[in-house]
mmCIF file of C-alpha atoms in Angstrom:
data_model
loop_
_atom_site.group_PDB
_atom_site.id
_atom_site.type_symbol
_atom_site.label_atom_id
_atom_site.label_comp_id
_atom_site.label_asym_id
_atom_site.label_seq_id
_atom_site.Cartn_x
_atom_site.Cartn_y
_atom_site.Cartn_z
ATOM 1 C CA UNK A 1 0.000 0.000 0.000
ATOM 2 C CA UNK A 2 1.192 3.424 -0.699
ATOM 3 C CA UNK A 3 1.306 6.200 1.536
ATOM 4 C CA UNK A 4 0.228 9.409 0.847
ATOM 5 C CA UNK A 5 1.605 12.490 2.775
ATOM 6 C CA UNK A 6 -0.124 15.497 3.271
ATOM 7 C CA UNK A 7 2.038 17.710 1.729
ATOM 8 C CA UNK A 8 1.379 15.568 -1.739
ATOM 9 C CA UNK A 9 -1.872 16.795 -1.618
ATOM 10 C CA UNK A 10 -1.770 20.329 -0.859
ATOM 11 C CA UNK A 11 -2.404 20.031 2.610
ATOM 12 C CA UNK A 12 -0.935 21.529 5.928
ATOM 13 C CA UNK A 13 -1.126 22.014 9.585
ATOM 14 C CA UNK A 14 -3.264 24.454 10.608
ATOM 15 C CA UNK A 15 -1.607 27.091 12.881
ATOM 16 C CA UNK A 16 -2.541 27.657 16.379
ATOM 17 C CA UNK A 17 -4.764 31.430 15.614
ATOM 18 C CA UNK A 18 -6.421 29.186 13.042
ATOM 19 C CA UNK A 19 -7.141 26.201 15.238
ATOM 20 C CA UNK A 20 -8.574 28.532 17.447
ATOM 21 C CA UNK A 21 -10.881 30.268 14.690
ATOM 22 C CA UNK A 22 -12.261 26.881 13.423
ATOM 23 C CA UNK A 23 -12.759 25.342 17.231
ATOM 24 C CA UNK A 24 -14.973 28.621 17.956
ATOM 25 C CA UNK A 25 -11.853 30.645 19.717
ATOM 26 C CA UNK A 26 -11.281 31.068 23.478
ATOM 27 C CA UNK A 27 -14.487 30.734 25.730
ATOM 28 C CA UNK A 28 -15.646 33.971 27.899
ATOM 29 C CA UNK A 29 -14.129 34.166 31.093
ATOM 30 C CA UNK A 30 -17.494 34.103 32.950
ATOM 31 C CA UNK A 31 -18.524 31.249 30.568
ATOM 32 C CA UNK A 32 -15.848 29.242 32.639
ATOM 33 C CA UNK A 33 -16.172 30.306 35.514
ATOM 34 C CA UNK A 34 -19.977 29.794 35.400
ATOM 35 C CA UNK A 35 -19.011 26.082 34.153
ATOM 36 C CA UNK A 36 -16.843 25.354 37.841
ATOM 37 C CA UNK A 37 -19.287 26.684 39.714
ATOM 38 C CA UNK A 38 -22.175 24.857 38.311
ATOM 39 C CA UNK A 39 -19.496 21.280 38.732
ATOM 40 C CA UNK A 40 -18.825 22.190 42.723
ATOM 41 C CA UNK A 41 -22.729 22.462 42.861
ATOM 42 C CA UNK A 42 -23.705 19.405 41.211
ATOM 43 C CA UNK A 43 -20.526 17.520 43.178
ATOM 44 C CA UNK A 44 -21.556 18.705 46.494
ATOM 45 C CA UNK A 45 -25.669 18.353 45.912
ATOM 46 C CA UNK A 46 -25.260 14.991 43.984
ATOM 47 C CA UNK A 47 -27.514 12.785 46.388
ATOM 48 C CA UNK A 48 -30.512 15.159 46.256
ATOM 49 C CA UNK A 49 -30.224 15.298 42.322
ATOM 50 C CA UNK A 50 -29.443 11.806 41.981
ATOM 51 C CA UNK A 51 -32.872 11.140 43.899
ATOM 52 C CA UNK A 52 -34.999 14.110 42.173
ATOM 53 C CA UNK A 53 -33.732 12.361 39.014
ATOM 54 C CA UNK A 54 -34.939 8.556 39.934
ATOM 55 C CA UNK A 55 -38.365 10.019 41.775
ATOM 56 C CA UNK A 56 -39.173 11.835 38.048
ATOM 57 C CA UNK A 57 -37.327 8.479 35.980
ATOM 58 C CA UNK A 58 -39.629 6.462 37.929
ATOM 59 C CA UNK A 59 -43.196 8.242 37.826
ATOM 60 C CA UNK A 60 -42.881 7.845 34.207
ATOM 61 C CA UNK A 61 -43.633 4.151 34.869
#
């Protein structure tokens, strides 16, 4: 089998600005920090959602 490099066929790396442009760029700062915060919630409440969850899961029966 015969390989095929990406240079043969007109292809190259994309540079780190431009993998940042197709991947949607940086996310906003609040974005993130909105995204911990809403983790430590869910780590330290995880009982009481676990058991909201399976009380709605289960009425559906």
């Amino acid at each position: 089998m015969k390989k095929v490099s990406f240079e043969q066929l007109g292809l190259v790396n994309l540079s780190t600005e431009d993998f940042q442009e197709v991947n949607g760029g940086e996310l906003p700062k609040w974005l993130k920090s909105g995204a911990v915060g809403l983790a430590i919630e869910v780590v330290d409440n995880w009982s009481t959602i676990k058991k909201s969850f399976l009380s709605g899961w289960n009425s559906l029966k």
